[in-house]
mmCIF file of N, CA and C in Angstrom:
data_model
loop_
_atom_site.group_PDB
_atom_site.id
_atom_site.type_symbol
_atom_site.label_atom_id
_atom_site.label_comp_id
_atom_site.label_asym_id
_atom_site.label_seq_id
_atom_site.Cartn_x
_atom_site.Cartn_y
_atom_site.Cartn_z
ATOM 1 N N MET A 1 -36.041 -25.450 -48.765
ATOM 2 C CA MET A 1 -35.075 -26.206 -48.142
ATOM 3 C C MET A 1 -33.701 -25.478 -48.655
ATOM 4 N N GLN A 2 -33.501 -24.148 -49.233
ATOM 5 C CA GLN A 2 -32.911 -23.448 -49.454
ATOM 6 C C GLN A 2 -32.093 -23.060 -48.351
ATOM 7 N N SER A 3 -33.046 -22.464 -47.269
ATOM 8 C CA SER A 3 -32.719 -22.174 -45.868
ATOM 9 C C SER A 3 -31.735 -23.388 -45.578
ATOM 10 N N TYR A 4 -31.930 -24.152 -45.121
ATOM 11 C CA TYR A 4 -31.457 -25.838 -44.685
ATOM 12 C C TYR A 4 -29.736 -26.110 -45.231
ATOM 13 N N PHE A 5 -29.506 -25.475 -46.384
ATOM 14 C CA PHE A 5 -28.130 -25.801 -46.851
ATOM 15 C C PHE A 5 -27.569 -24.375 -46.624
ATOM 16 N N SER A 6 -27.815 -23.418 -46.186
ATOM 17 C CA SER A 6 -27.440 -21.778 -45.983
ATOM 18 C C SER A 6 -26.330 -21.813 -45.167
ATOM 19 N N LEU A 7 -26.498 -22.367 -43.873
ATOM 20 C CA LEU A 7 -25.574 -22.294 -43.035
ATOM 21 C C LEU A 7 -24.335 -23.481 -43.073
ATOM 22 N N PRO A 8 -24.380 -24.470 -43.416
ATOM 23 C CA PRO A 8 -23.375 -25.364 -43.864
ATOM 24 C C PRO A 8 -22.156 -24.503 -45.417
ATOM 25 N N THR A 9 -23.135 -23.987 -46.188
ATOM 26 C CA THR A 9 -22.405 -23.052 -47.314
ATOM 27 C C THR A 9 -21.493 -21.882 -46.800
ATOM 28 N N ALA A 10 -22.166 -21.330 -45.439
ATOM 29 C CA ALA A 10 -21.458 -20.097 -45.311
ATOM 30 C C ALA A 10 -20.594 -20.580 -44.414
ATOM 31 N N ALA A 11 -20.478 -21.690 -43.271
ATOM 32 C CA ALA A 11 -19.456 -22.128 -43.049
ATOM 33 C C ALA A 11 -18.354 -22.887 -43.596
ATOM 34 N N ALA A 12 -18.469 -23.295 -44.680
ATOM 35 C CA ALA A 12 -17.388 -23.734 -46.018
ATOM 36 C C ALA A 12 -16.984 -22.422 -46.021
ATOM 37 N N GLY A 13 -17.925 -21.398 -46.838
ATOM 38 C CA GLY A 13 -16.923 -20.339 -47.090
ATOM 39 C C GLY A 13 -16.468 -19.656 -46.117
ATOM 40 N N PHE A 14 -16.610 -19.686 -45.078
ATOM 41 C CA PHE A 14 -15.723 -19.063 -43.840
ATOM 42 C C PHE A 14 -14.093 -19.634 -43.989
ATOM 43 N N PHE A 15 -14.111 -20.830 -44.041
ATOM 44 C CA PHE A 15 -12.833 -21.855 -43.784
ATOM 45 C C PHE A 15 -12.055 -21.578 -45.309
ATOM 46 N N VAL A 16 -12.653 -21.686 -46.016
ATOM 47 C CA VAL A 16 -12.132 -21.548 -47.311
ATOM 48 C C VAL A 16 -11.398 -19.750 -47.604
ATOM 49 N N SER A 17 -12.773 -19.054 -46.857
ATOM 50 C CA SER A 17 -11.948 -17.244 -46.882
ATOM 51 C C SER A 17 -10.718 -17.477 -46.103
ATOM 52 N N ALA A 18 -10.783 -18.108 -44.934
ATOM 53 C CA ALA A 18 -9.905 -17.824 -43.851
ATOM 54 C C ALA A 18 -8.550 -18.476 -44.872
ATOM 55 N N TRP A 19 -8.202 -19.698 -45.582
ATOM 56 C CA TRP A 19 -7.316 -20.495 -46.033
ATOM 57 C C TRP A 19 -7.095 -19.514 -47.094
ATOM 58 N N LEU A 20 -7.782 -19.186 -47.959
ATOM 59 C CA LEU A 20 -7.315 -17.815 -48.799
ATOM 60 C C LEU A 20 -6.793 -16.821 -48.332
ATOM 61 N N LEU A 21 -7.231 -16.238 -47.459
ATOM 62 C CA LEU A 21 -6.689 -14.856 -46.869
ATOM 63 C C LEU A 21 -4.938 -15.415 -46.461
ATOM 64 N N MET A 22 -4.949 -16.590 -45.854
ATOM 65 C CA MET A 22 -3.316 -17.066 -45.184
ATOM 66 C C MET A 22 -2.708 -17.260 -46.268
ATOM 67 N N ILE A 23 -3.160 -18.196 -47.692
ATOM 68 C CA ILE A 23 -2.220 -18.073 -48.553
ATOM 69 C C ILE A 23 -2.079 -16.850 -49.097
ATOM 70 N N PHE A 24 -2.933 -15.686 -49.192
ATOM 71 C CA PHE A 24 -2.089 -15.019 -49.851
ATOM 72 C C PHE A 24 -1.640 -14.076 -49.384
ATOM 73 N N ALA A 25 -2.043 -13.976 -47.683
ATOM 74 C CA ALA A 25 -0.845 -13.185 -47.183
ATOM 75 C C ALA A 25 0.441 -13.286 -46.919
ATOM 76 N N GLY A 26 0.474 -15.117 -47.496
ATOM 77 C CA GLY A 26 2.181 -15.286 -47.613
ATOM 78 C C GLY A 26 2.754 -15.071 -48.554
ATOM 79 N N ILE A 27 1.728 -14.894 -49.561
ATOM 80 C CA ILE A 27 2.408 -14.672 -50.962
ATOM 81 C C ILE A 27 3.142 -13.303 -50.860
ATOM 82 N N VAL A 28 2.321 -12.216 -50.542
ATOM 83 C CA VAL A 28 2.292 -10.970 -50.858
ATOM 84 C C VAL A 28 3.212 -10.326 -49.318
ATOM 85 N N SER A 29 3.692 -11.110 -48.596
ATOM 86 C CA SER A 29 4.065 -10.934 -47.294
ATOM 87 C C SER A 29 5.162 -10.391 -47.200
ATOM 88 N N THR A 30 6.387 -10.210 -48.212
ATOM 89 C CA THR A 30 7.217 -9.632 -48.147
ATOM 90 C C THR A 30 7.158 -8.509 -48.976
ATOM 91 N N ASP A 31 6.664 -7.967 -49.754
ATOM 92 C CA ASP A 31 6.255 -7.035 -50.681
ATOM 93 C C ASP A 31 5.706 -5.700 -49.785
ATOM 94 N N VAL A 32 4.433 -6.413 -49.109
ATOM 95 C CA VAL A 32 3.864 -5.628 -47.801
ATOM 96 C C VAL A 32 4.512 -5.313 -46.800
ATOM 97 N N GLY A 33 5.604 -6.359 -46.536
ATOM 98 C CA GLY A 33 6.336 -5.691 -45.115
ATOM 99 C C GLY A 33 5.372 -6.453 -43.693
ATOM 100 N N ILE A 34 4.876 -7.237 -43.989
ATOM 101 C CA ILE A 34 4.185 -8.116 -42.967
ATOM 102 C C ILE A 34 4.678 -9.583 -42.849
ATOM 103 N N LYS A 35 4.587 -10.501 -40.980
ATOM 104 C CA LYS A 35 4.836 -11.745 -41.234
ATOM 105 C C LYS A 35 3.943 -12.214 -41.704
ATOM 106 N N PRO A 36 4.435 -13.758 -42.537
ATOM 107 C CA PRO A 36 3.106 -14.585 -42.476
ATOM 108 C C PRO A 36 2.563 -15.005 -41.538
ATOM 109 N N TYR A 37 1.726 -15.472 -41.475
ATOM 110 C CA TYR A 37 0.875 -15.963 -39.978
ATOM 111 C C TYR A 37 -0.184 -17.169 -40.380
ATOM 112 N N GLY A 38 -0.373 -17.751 -39.452
ATOM 113 C CA GLY A 38 -0.867 -18.759 -39.822
ATOM 114 C C GLY A 38 -2.594 -18.933 -39.762
ATOM 115 N N TYR A 39 -3.444 -20.018 -39.918
ATOM 116 C CA TYR A 39 -4.421 -20.286 -40.079
ATOM 117 C C TYR A 39 -5.229 -19.783 -38.623
ATOM 118 N N SER A 40 -5.140 -19.730 -37.658
ATOM 119 C CA SER A 40 -5.684 -19.206 -37.009
ATOM 120 C C SER A 40 -5.517 -17.640 -36.620
ATOM 121 N N THR A 41 -4.556 -17.435 -36.643
ATOM 122 C CA THR A 41 -4.965 -15.673 -37.188
ATOM 123 C C THR A 41 -5.560 -15.685 -38.298
ATOM 124 N N SER A 42 -5.325 -16.348 -39.355
ATOM 125 C CA SER A 42 -6.381 -15.710 -40.534
ATOM 126 C C SER A 42 -8.046 -15.880 -40.277
ATOM 127 N N MET A 43 -8.404 -16.838 -39.292
ATOM 128 C CA MET A 43 -9.836 -17.481 -39.118
ATOM 129 C C MET A 43 -10.396 -15.594 -38.521
ATOM 130 N N VAL A 44 -9.292 -15.545 -37.318
ATOM 131 C CA VAL A 44 -9.918 -14.349 -36.553
ATOM 132 C C VAL A 44 -10.076 -13.035 -37.415
ATOM 133 N N LEU A 45 -8.806 -12.912 -38.361
ATOM 134 C CA LEU A 45 -8.851 -12.047 -39.466
ATOM 135 C C LEU A 45 -10.284 -12.148 -40.233
ATOM 136 N N THR A 46 -10.621 -13.187 -40.707
ATOM 137 C CA THR A 46 -11.702 -13.176 -41.591
ATOM 138 C C THR A 46 -12.973 -12.831 -40.858
ATOM 139 N N ILE A 47 -13.017 -13.287 -39.349
ATOM 140 C CA ILE A 47 -14.032 -13.139 -38.741
ATOM 141 C C ILE A 47 -14.611 -11.466 -38.492
ATOM 142 N N GLY A 48 -13.262 -10.498 -38.419
ATOM 143 C CA GLY A 48 -13.247 -9.536 -38.805
ATOM 144 C C GLY A 48 -13.920 -8.712 -39.702
ATOM 145 N N LEU A 49 -13.287 -9.155 -40.824
ATOM 146 C CA LEU A 49 -13.768 -9.046 -42.261
ATOM 147 C C LEU A 49 -14.910 -9.110 -42.593
ATOM 148 N N TRP A 50 -15.607 -10.382 -41.955
ATOM 149 C CA TRP A 50 -17.002 -10.411 -42.245
ATOM 150 C C TRP A 50 -17.768 -9.856 -41.294
ATOM 151 N N LEU A 51 -17.533 -9.444 -40.282
ATOM 152 C CA LEU A 51 -18.167 -8.543 -38.971
ATOM 153 C C LEU A 51 -18.200 -6.979 -39.940
ATOM 154 N N VAL A 52 -17.043 -6.428 -40.678
ATOM 155 C CA VAL A 52 -17.341 -5.024 -41.354
ATOM 156 C C VAL A 52 -18.187 -5.450 -42.520
ATOM 157 N N ILE A 53 -17.794 -6.045 -43.448
ATOM 158 C CA ILE A 53 -18.165 -6.158 -44.630
ATOM 159 C C ILE A 53 -19.759 -6.702 -45.033
ATOM 160 N N ALA A 54 -20.165 -7.594 -44.121
ATOM 161 C CA ALA A 54 -21.427 -7.613 -43.699
ATOM 162 C C ALA A 54 -22.800 -6.960 -43.544
ATOM 163 N N PRO A 55 -22.529 -6.287 -42.717
ATOM 164 C CA PRO A 55 -23.542 -5.174 -42.358
ATOM 165 C C PRO A 55 -23.650 -3.994 -44.016
ATOM 166 N N ALA A 56 -22.318 -3.593 -44.231
ATOM 167 C CA ALA A 56 -22.145 -2.967 -45.403
ATOM 168 C C ALA A 56 -22.878 -3.446 -46.924
ATOM 169 N N ALA A 57 -22.366 -4.826 -46.983
ATOM 170 C CA ALA A 57 -23.180 -5.653 -47.844
ATOM 171 C C ALA A 57 -24.928 -5.643 -47.872
ATOM 172 N N GLY A 58 -25.228 -5.612 -46.618
ATOM 173 C CA GLY A 58 -26.689 -5.323 -46.789
ATOM 174 C C GLY A 58 -27.355 -4.390 -46.676
ATOM 175 N N ALA A 59 -26.639 -3.179 -46.090
ATOM 176 C CA ALA A 59 -27.100 -2.078 -46.709
ATOM 177 C C ALA A 59 -27.084 -1.467 -48.138
ATOM 178 N N ILE A 60 -26.162 -2.193 -48.695
ATOM 179 C CA ILE A 60 -25.959 -1.741 -50.046
ATOM 180 C C ILE A 60 -27.300 -2.535 -50.610
ATOM 181 N N ALA A 61 -27.338 -3.771 -50.651
ATOM 182 C CA ALA A 61 -28.592 -4.479 -51.284
ATOM 183 C C ALA A 61 -29.569 -3.828 -51.098
ATOM 184 N N GLY A 62 -30.024 -3.756 -49.434
ATOM 185 C CA GLY A 62 -31.169 -2.867 -49.396
ATOM 186 C C GLY A 62 -31.743 -1.918 -49.890
ATOM 187 N N ALA A 63 -30.807 -1.094 -50.143
ATOM 188 C CA ALA A 63 -31.206 0.085 -50.932
ATOM 189 C C ALA A 63 -31.489 0.200 -52.363
ATOM 190 N N GLY A 64 -30.988 -1.202 -52.631
ATOM 191 C CA GLY A 64 -31.655 -0.856 -54.069
ATOM 192 C C GLY A 64 -33.046 -0.169 -54.536
ATOM 193 N N GLY A 65 -33.665 -0.922 -53.487
ATOM 194 C CA GLY A 65 -35.217 -0.755 -53.384
ATOM 195 C C GLY A 65 -35.819 0.459 -53.141
ATOM 196 N N ARG A 66 -35.258 1.391 -52.869
ATOM 197 C CA ARG A 66 -35.814 2.479 -52.072
ATOM 198 C C ARG A 66 -35.301 3.803 -52.983
ATOM 199 N N GLY A 67 -34.814 3.718 -54.007
ATOM 200 C CA GLY A 67 -34.371 4.769 -54.523
ATOM 201 C C GLY A 67 -35.334 5.395 -55.419
ATOM 202 N N LYS A 68 -36.474 4.880 -55.937
ATOM 203 C CA LYS A 68 -37.700 5.511 -56.347
ATOM 204 C C LYS A 68 -38.677 5.823 -55.548
ATOM 205 N N PRO A 69 -39.073 7.139 -55.301
ATOM 206 C CA PRO A 69 -39.999 6.861 -53.801
ATOM 207 C C PRO A 69 -41.537 6.956 -54.623
ATOM 208 N N GLY A 70 -41.426 7.092 -56.048
ATOM 209 C CA GLY A 70 -43.086 7.179 -56.767
ATOM 210 C C GLY A 70 -43.280 5.452 -56.859
ATOM 211 N N ARG A 71 -42.800 4.723 -56.744
ATOM 212 C CA ARG A 71 -43.081 3.160 -57.134
ATOM 213 C C ARG A 71 -43.534 2.444 -55.926
#
């Protein structure tokens, strides 16, 4: 039953992540020197971040069991 709810949970996480990215980019825009951007640009950036971070997180999580060859 857990796998049934994993896709809607990931979708909700995506939209919340994009919204938070838009909010925080607007807050720090003057300090960093970027222009504030809208929600659609934030969604594109979130997809890019997820495509970069997800394989790295999977590799790190999968490497935990391979550290000791004797077991």
